[in-house]
Coordinates of C-alpha atoms and ligand atoms in Angstrom, one line a residue:
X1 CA 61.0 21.7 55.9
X2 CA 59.4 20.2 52.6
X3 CA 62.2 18.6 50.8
X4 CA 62.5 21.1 47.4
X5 CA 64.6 18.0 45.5
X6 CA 64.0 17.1 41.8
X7 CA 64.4 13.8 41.4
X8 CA 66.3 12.7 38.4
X9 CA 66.7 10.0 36.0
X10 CA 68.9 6.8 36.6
X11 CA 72.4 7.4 35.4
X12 CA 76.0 5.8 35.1
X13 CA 78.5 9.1 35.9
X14 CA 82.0 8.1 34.4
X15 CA 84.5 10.3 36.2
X16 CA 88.0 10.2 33.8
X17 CA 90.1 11.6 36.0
X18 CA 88.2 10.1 38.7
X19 CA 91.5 10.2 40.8
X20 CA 92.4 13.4 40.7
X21 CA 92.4 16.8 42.5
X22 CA 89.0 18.2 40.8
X23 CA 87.3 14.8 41.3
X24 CA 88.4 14.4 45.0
X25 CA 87.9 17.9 45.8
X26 CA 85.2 18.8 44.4
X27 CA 82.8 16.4 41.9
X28 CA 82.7 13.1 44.4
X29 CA 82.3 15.3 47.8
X30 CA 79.3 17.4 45.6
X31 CA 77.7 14.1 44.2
X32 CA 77.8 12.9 47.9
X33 CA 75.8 15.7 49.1
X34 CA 73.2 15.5 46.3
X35 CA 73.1 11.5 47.3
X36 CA 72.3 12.5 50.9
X37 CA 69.6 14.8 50.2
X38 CA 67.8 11.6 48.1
X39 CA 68.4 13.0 44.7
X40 CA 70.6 10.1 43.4
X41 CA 68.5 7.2 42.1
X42 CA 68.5 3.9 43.8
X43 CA 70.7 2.0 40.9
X44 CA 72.6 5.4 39.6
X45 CA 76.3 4.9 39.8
X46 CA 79.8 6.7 39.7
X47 CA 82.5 5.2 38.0
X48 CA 86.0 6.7 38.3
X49 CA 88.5 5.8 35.0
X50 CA 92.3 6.6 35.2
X51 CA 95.2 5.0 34.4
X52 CA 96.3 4.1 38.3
X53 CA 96.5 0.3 39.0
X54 CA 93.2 0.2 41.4
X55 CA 89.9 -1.9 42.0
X56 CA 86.3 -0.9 43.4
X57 CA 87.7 -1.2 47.0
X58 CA 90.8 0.6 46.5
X59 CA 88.7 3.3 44.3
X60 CA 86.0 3.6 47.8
X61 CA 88.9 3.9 50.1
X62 CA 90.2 6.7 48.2
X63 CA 87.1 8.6 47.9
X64 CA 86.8 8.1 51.5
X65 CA 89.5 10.0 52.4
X66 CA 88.5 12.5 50.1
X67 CA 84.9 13.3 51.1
X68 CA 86.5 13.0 54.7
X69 CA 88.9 15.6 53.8
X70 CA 86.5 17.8 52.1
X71 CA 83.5 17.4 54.1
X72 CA 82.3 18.7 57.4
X73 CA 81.9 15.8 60.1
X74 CA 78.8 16.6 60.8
X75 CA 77.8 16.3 56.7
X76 CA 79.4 13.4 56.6
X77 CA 77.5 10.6 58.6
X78 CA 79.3 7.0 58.6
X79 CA 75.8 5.0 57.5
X80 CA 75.6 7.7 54.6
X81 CA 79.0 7.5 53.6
X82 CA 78.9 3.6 53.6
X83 CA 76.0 3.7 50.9
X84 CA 77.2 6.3 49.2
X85 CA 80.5 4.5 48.1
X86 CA 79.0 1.4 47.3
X87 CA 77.9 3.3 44.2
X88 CA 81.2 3.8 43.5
X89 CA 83.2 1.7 40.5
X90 CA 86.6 2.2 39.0
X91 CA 88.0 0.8 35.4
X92 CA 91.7 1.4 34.7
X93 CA 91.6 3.3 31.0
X94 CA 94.3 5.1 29.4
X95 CA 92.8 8.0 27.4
X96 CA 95.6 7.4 24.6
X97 CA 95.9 3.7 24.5
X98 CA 93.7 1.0 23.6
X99 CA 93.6 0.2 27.4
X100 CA 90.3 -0.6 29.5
X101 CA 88.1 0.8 27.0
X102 CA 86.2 -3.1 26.4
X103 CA 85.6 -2.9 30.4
X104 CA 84.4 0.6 30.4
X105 CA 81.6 -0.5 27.7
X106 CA 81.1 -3.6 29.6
X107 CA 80.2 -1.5 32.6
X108 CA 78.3 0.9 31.3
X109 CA 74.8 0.7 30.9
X110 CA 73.6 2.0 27.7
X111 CA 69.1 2.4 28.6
X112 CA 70.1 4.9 31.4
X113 CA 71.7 8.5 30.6
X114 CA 74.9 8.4 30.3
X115 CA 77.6 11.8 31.7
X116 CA 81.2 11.5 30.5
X117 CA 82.4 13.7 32.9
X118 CA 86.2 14.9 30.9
X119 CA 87.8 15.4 34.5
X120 CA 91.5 15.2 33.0
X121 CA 94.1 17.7 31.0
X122 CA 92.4 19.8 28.1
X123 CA 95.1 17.3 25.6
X124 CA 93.0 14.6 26.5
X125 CA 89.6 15.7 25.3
X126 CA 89.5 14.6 22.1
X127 CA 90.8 11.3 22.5
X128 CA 88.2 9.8 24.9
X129 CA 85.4 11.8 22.6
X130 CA 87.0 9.8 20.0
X131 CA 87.4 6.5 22.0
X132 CA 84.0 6.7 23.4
X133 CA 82.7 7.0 20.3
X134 CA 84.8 3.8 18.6
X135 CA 84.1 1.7 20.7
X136 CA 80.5 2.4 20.6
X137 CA 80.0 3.0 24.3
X138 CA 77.7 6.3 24.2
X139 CA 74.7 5.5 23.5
X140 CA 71.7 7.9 22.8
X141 CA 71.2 9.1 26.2
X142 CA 74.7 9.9 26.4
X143 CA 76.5 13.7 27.6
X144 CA 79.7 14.6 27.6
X145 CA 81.0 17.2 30.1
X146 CA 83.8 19.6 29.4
X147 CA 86.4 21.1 31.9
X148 CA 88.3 24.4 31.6
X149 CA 90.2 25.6 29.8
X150 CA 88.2 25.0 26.4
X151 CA 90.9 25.6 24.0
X152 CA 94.0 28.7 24.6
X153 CA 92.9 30.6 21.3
X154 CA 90.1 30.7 18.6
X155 CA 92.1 28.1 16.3
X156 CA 92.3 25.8 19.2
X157 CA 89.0 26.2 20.6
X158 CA 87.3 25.9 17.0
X159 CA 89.5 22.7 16.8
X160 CA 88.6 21.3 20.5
X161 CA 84.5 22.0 19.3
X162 CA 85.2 19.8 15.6
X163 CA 86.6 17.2 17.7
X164 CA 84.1 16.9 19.9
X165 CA 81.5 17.5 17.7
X166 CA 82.9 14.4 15.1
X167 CA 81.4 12.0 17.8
X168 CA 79.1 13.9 19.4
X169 CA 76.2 16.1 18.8
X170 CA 76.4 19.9 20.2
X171 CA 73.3 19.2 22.2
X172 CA 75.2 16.4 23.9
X173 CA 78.2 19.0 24.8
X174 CA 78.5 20.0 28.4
X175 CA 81.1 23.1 28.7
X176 CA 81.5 23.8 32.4
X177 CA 81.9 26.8 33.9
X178 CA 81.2 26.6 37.5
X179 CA 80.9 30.3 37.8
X180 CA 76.9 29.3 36.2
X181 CA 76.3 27.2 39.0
X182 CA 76.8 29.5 41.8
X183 CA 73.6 30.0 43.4
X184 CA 74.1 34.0 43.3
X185 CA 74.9 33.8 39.4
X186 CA 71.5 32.1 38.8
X187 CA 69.7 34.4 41.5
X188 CA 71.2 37.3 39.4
X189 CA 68.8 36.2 36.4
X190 CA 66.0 35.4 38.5
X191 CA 67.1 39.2 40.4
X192 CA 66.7 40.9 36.8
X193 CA 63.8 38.9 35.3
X194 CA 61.8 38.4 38.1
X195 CA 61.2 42.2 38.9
X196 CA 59.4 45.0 37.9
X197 CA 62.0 47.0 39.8
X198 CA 65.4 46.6 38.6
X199 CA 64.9 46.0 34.3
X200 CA 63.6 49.5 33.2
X201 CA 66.8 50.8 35.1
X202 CA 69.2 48.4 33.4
X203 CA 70.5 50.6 30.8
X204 CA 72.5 53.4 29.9
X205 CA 70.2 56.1 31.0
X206 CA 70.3 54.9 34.8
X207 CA 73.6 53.2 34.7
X208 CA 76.7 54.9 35.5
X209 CA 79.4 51.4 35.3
X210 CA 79.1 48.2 36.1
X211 CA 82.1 46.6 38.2
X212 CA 83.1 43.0 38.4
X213 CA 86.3 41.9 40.8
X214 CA 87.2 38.8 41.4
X215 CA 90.2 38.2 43.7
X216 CA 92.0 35.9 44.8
X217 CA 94.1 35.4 47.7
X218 CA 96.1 32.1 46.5
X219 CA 99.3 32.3 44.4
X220 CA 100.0 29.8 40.9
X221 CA 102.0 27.3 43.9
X222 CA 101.7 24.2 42.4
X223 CA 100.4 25.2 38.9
X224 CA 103.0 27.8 38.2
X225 CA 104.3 26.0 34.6
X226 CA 100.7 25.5 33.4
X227 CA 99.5 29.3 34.9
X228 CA 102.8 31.1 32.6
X229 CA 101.2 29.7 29.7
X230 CA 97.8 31.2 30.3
X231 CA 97.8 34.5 32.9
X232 CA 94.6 35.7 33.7
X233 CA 93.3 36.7 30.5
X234 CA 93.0 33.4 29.5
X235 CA 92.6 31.3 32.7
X236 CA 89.5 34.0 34.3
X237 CA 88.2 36.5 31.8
X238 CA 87.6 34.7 28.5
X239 CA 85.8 32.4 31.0
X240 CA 84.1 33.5 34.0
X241 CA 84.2 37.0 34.5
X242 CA 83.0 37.1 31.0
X243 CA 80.2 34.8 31.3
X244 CA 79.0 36.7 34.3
X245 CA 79.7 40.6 32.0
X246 CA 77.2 38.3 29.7
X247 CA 74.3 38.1 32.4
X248 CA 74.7 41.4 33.4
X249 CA 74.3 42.7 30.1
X250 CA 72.4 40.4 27.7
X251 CA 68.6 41.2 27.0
X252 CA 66.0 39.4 28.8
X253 CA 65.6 36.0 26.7
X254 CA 61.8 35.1 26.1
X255 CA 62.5 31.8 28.0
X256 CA 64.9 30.4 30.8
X257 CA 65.9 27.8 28.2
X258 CA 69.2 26.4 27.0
X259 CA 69.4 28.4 23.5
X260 CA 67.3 31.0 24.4
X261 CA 69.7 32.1 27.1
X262 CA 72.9 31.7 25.6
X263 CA 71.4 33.6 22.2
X264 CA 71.4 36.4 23.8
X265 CA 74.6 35.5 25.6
X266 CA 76.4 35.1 22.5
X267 CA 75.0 38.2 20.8
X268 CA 76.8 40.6 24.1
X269 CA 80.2 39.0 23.1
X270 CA 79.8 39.8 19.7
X271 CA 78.5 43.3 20.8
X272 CA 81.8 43.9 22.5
X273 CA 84.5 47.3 21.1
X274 CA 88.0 45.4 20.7
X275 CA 89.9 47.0 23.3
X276 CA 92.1 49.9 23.5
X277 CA 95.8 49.2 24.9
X278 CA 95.2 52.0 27.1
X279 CA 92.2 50.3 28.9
X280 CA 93.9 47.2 29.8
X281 CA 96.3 46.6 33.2
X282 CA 98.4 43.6 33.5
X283 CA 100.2 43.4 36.7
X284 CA 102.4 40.6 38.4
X285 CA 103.0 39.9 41.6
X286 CA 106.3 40.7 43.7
X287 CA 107.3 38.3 46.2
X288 CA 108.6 39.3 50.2
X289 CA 110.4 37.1 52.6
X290 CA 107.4 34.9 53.8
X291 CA 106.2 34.2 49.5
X292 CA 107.4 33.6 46.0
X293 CA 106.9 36.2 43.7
X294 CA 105.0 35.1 40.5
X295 CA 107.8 34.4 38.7
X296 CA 109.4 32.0 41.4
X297 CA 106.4 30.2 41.2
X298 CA 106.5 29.7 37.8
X299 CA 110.2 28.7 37.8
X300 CA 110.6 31.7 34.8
X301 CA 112.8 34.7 35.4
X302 CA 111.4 36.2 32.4
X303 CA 107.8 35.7 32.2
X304 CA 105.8 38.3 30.7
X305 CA 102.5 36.5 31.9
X306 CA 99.7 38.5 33.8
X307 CA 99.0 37.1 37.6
X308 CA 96.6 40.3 37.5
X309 CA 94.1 42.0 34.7
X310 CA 91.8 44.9 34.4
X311 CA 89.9 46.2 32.0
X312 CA 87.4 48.8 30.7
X313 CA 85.4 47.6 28.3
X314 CA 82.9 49.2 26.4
X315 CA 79.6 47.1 24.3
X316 CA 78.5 48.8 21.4
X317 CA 74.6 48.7 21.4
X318 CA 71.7 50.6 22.4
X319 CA 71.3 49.7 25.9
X320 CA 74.6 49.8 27.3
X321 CA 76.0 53.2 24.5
X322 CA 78.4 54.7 27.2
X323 CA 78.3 52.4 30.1
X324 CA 81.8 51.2 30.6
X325 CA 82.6 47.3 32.3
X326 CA 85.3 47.6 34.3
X327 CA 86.8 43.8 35.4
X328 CA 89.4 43.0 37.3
X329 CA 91.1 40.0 38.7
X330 CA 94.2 38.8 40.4
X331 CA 95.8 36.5 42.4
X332 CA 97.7 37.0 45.8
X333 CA 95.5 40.2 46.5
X334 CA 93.9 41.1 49.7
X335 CA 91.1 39.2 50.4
X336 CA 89.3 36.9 48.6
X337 CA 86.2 38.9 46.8
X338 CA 83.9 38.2 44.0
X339 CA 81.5 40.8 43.3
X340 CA 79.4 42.2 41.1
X341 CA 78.2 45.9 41.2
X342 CA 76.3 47.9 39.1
X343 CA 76.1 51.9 40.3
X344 CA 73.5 53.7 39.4
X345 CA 74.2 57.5 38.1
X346 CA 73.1 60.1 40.7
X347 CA 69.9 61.7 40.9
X348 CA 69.6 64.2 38.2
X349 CA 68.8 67.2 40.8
X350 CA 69.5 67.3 44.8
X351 CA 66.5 69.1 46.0
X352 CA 68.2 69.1 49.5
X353 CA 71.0 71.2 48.1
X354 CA 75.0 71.4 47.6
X355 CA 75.6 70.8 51.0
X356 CA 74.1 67.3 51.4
X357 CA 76.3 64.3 50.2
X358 CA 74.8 62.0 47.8
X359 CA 74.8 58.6 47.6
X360 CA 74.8 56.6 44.5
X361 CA 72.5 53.3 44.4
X362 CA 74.7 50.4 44.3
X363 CA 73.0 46.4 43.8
X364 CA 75.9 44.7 44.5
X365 CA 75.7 41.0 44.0
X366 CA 78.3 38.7 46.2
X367 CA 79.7 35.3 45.0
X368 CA 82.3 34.8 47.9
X369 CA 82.3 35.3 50.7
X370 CA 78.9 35.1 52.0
X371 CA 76.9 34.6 48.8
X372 CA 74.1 37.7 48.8
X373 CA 72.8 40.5 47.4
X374 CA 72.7 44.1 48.5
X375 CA 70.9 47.5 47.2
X376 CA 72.1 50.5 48.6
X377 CA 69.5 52.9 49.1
X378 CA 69.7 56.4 50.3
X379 CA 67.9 57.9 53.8
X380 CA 67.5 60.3 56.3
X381 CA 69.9 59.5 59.0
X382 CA 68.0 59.5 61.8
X383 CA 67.3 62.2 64.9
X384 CA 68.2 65.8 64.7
X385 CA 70.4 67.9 62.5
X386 CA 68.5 68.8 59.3
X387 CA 68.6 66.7 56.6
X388 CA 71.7 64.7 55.9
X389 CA 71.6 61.2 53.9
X390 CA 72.7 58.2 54.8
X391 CA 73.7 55.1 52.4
X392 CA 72.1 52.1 54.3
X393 CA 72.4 48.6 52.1
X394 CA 69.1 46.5 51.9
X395 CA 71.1 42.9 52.0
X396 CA 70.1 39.4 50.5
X397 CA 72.4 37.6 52.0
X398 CA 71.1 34.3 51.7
X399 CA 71.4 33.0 54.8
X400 CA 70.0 35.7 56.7
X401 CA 67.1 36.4 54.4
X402 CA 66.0 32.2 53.9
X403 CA 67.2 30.6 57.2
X404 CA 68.3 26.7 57.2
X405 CA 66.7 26.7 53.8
X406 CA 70.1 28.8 52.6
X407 CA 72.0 26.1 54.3
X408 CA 70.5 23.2 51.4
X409 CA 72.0 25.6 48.8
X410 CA 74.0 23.3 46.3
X411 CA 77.5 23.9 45.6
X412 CA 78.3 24.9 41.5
X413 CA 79.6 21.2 40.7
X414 CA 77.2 19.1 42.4
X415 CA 74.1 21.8 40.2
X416 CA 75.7 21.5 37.2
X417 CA 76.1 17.3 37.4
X418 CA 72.5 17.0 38.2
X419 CA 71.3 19.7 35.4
X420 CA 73.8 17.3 33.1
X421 CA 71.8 14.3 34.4
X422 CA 68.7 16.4 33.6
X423 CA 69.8 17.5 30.0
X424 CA 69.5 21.2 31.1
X425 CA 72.2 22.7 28.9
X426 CA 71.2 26.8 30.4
X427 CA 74.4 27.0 32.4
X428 CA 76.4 25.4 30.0
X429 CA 78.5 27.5 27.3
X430 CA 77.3 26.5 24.0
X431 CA 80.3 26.0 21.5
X432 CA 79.4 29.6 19.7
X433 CA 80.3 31.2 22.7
X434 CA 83.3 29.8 23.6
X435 CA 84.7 31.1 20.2
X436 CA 83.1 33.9 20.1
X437 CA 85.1 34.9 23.6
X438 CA 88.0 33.8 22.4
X439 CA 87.7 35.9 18.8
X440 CA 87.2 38.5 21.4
X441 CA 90.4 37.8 23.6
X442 CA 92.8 36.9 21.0
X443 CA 93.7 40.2 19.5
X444 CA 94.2 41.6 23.1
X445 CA 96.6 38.8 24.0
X446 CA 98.3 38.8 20.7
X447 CA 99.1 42.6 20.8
X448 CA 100.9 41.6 24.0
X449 CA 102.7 39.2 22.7
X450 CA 104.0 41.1 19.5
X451 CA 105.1 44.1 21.8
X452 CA 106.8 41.9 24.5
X453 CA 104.6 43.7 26.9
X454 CA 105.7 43.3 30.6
X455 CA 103.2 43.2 33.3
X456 CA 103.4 45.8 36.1
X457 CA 104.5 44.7 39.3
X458 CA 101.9 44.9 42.5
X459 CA 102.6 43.7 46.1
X460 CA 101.5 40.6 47.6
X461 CA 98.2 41.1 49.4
X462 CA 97.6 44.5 47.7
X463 CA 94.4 45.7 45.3
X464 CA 96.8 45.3 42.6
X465 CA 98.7 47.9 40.6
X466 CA 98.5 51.5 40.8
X467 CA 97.4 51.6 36.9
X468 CA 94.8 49.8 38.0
X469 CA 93.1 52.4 40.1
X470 CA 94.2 54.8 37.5
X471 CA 91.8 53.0 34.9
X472 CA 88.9 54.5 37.0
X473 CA 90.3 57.4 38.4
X474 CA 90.7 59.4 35.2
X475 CA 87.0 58.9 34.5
X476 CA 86.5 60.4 38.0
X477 CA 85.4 56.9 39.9
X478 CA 86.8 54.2 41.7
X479 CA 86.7 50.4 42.2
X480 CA 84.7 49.2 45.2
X481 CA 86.9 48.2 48.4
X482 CA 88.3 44.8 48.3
X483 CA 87.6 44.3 52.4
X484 CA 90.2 42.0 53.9
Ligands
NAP1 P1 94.9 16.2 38.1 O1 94.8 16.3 39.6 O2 96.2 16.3 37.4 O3 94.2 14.9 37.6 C1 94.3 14.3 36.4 C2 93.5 13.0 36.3 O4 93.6 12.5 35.0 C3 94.0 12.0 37.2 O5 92.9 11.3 37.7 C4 94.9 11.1 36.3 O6 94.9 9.8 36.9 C5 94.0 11.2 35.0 N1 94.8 10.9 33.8 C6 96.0 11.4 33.4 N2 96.4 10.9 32.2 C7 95.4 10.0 31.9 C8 95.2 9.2 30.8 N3 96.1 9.1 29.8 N4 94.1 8.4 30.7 C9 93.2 8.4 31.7 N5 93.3 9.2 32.8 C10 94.4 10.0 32.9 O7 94.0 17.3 37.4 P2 92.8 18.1 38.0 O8 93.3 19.3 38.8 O9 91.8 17.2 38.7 O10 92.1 18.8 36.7 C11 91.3 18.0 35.8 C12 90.7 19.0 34.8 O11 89.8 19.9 35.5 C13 91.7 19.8 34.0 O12 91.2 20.0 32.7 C14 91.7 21.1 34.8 O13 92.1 22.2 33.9 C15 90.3 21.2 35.2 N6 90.0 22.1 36.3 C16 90.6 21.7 37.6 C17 90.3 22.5 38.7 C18 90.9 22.1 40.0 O14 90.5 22.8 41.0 N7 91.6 21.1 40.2 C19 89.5 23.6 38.5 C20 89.0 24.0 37.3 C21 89.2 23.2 36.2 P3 96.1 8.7 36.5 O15 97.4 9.4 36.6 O16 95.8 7.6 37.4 O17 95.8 8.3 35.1

């Protein structure tokens, strides 16, 4: 196989929060997969920064057991491993204190890019912006790279983006939202703009809905105090399922480039109808002898907070006039599902008469499981019997379609480091956006608020609540079966 890797430019990766569950879990066991497939330059390092009382040695040992824990034997070779962690570095810091920041900028080297990688609580963001900047350790090359949440509300997000904007320029701004680095996300684009077939249909005179579900089967265990404070709204739909609604519906930008992209990005989310109370579901889930119901979990008898969402939405412009977006999300549902789906209206005449059932065209594209894409496209079935149709799916899925190739796909976190270390900013939500999602969200979440509106309760491992299906049913469709 000819290796397909893009080399990239020396770096120094400073990890705050280089100890903790997203950097164990997810950031060091990615890096170390884009260091075995030769992308990582010779002198490029990682440097973890936290507060815990460690050196380089302690640091390696502890990102051993990570990448051990998170990382298939057979992906994980000892000779590899052994290289890979003399890369590694750690500097004790305290984001609020004055603390390890003169050994930080001793360590840092300032003629190779730079990522700032803000792997810590949202309160901490603008302090080590700030610190960074005072003690003059960015230099040009430098990039900072933002976690989730980005802010709980317009006001806070606009204040998170002057921060960060003080000491640093928006071009220099990372926002991650790891939902842009999965490989079917970007294979949506590529899907849309890469085809004669699919563009002249992608409007509202072909388009019956779009559908986008993502579902969870995991409960708030663990993170039920921070989850009560933000519910679904906030934690999955001002975020990821609307960046994805976004590439669905934006119009093809006249490049695959950072502001080109998220122009047209930014000019959907202002395109959206602020919703109706009608077209919005909150459910919560009940608990049962083996679980916790949500509000167990979250250690709050009365929580009004949403463990579940739907909603119709509606964009007001010329292409999508009509089309509804129904979203949903949820946690402790049936199987864990992310999909998107657009259906296609039916044919406008059945020339094989009322008697033959019709099958809507469906491209349905899969994040999890089994990243892929299908078209369902309407036949003969086959052999005798006149003419009856059959829905058969022509599937994508990656790695059926590409072979080991599929296998080398990159997971979100270890694409979106490397397009950092590039200074791609396309999968990256520019600062506009953010706010603009959040002018979008706040209204919704306030009128909640101000009523005291309590979610409707939906059982553990179920589609979610009745309403739910409701939303869809009184417009004569349905959502697309969550499989278990
Ligand atoms: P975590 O496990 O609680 O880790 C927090 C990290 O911050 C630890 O390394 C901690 O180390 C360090 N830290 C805390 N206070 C500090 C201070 N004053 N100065 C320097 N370092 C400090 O959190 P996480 O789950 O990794 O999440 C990190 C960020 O990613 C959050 O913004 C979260 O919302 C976001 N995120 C996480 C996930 C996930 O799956 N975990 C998913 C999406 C987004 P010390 O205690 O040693 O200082």
């Amino acid at each position: 196989m000819v290796s397909r890797v893009i080399p990239v430019d020396d770096f120094d990766l400073v990890i705050f929060g280089g100890t903790g569950d997203l950097a164990r879990r997810k950031i060091l066991p990615g890096l170390f997969r884009r260091f075995r497939s030769g992308q990582m330059p010779e002198n490029a390092r990682i440097i973890g920064a936290a507060r815990s009382d460690l050196d380089d040695a302690a640091y390696r040992k502890d990102i051993k057991a990570a990448i051990v824990e998170f990382t298939a034997e057979e992906a994980r070779p000892a000779g590899d491993l052994k290289a890979f962690l003399e890369r590694l570095h750690y500097v004790k810091v305290d984001a609020l204190g004055t603390d390890g920041w003169s050994a930080l900028k001793k360590l840092v080297r300032k003629d190779v890019v730079q990522a700032f990688y803000f792997s810590v609580a949202p309160s901490l963001f603008g302090a080590i912006a700030e610190r960074l900047h005072s003690n003059k350790i960015a230099g040009e090359r430098a990039r900072i790279v933002v976690e989730k949440p980005f802010g709980r509300d317009l006001e806070s997000a606009k204040a998170l983006n002057k921060t960060l904007r003080d000491h640093f320029d928006e071009s220099q701004i990372y926002r991650i939202d790891h939902y842009l680095g999965k490989e079917t996300v970007q294979n949506l684009m590529a899907v849309r703009f890469g085809n004669m077939l699919f563009e002249p249909l992608w409007n509202a005179q072909y388009v019956d809905h779009v559908q986008i579900t993502v579902a969870e089967t995991v409960g708030v265990d663990g993170r039920g105090a921070y989850y009560d404070k933000s519910g679904a709204m906030r934690d999955m739909v001002q975020n990821h399922l609307m960046q994805l609604l976004c590439l669905i519906a934006m119009e093809p930008p006249s490049r695959f480039d950072p502001d080109a992209v998220r122009d047209e990005k930014l000019k959907v989310i202002r395109a959206l109808e602020p919703m109706e109370r009608e077209d919005v579901v909150r459910g919560q889930y009940t608990g049962n002898e083996d679980t916790k119901s949500f509000v167990e979990e979250a250690d709050n008898p009365d929580s009004l907070t949403e463990s579940f969402i739907a909603l119709k939405i509606a964009i007001s412009n010329w292409r999508w006039a009509g089309v509804p977006f129904y979203l949903r999300t949820g946690k402790r549902m049936k199987a864990r599902q992310s999909e998107i789906s657009v259906i296609f209206k039916d044919a406008p005449h059945s020339i094989f008469g009322q008697d033959v059932e019709h099958h809507r065209n469906i491209l349905s594209i899969r994040l999890q499981p089994n990243e892929g894409i299908t078209l369902g496209v309407t036949i003969k079935e086959p052999g005798p019997g006149g003419m009856r149709l059959v829905d058969v799916p022509l599937d994508m899925t990656f790695a059926e379609a590409l072979g080991p190739d599929a296998e080398d796909v990159p997971d979100a976190y270890e694409r979106l480091i490397m397009d950092v270390i590039r200074g791609n900013q396309t999968l990256f939500m520019r600062g506009d956006e953010v706010e603009a999602a959040w002018a979008w969200t706040d209204p919704i979440i306030n009128g909640w608020r101000d009523r005291s509106d309590r979610p409707k309760p939906y059982e553990i491992g179920s589609t979610g609540p009745e309403d739910a299906a409701v939303l869809l049913h009184k417009a004569g469709r349905r959502w697309r079966e969550i499989k278990a």
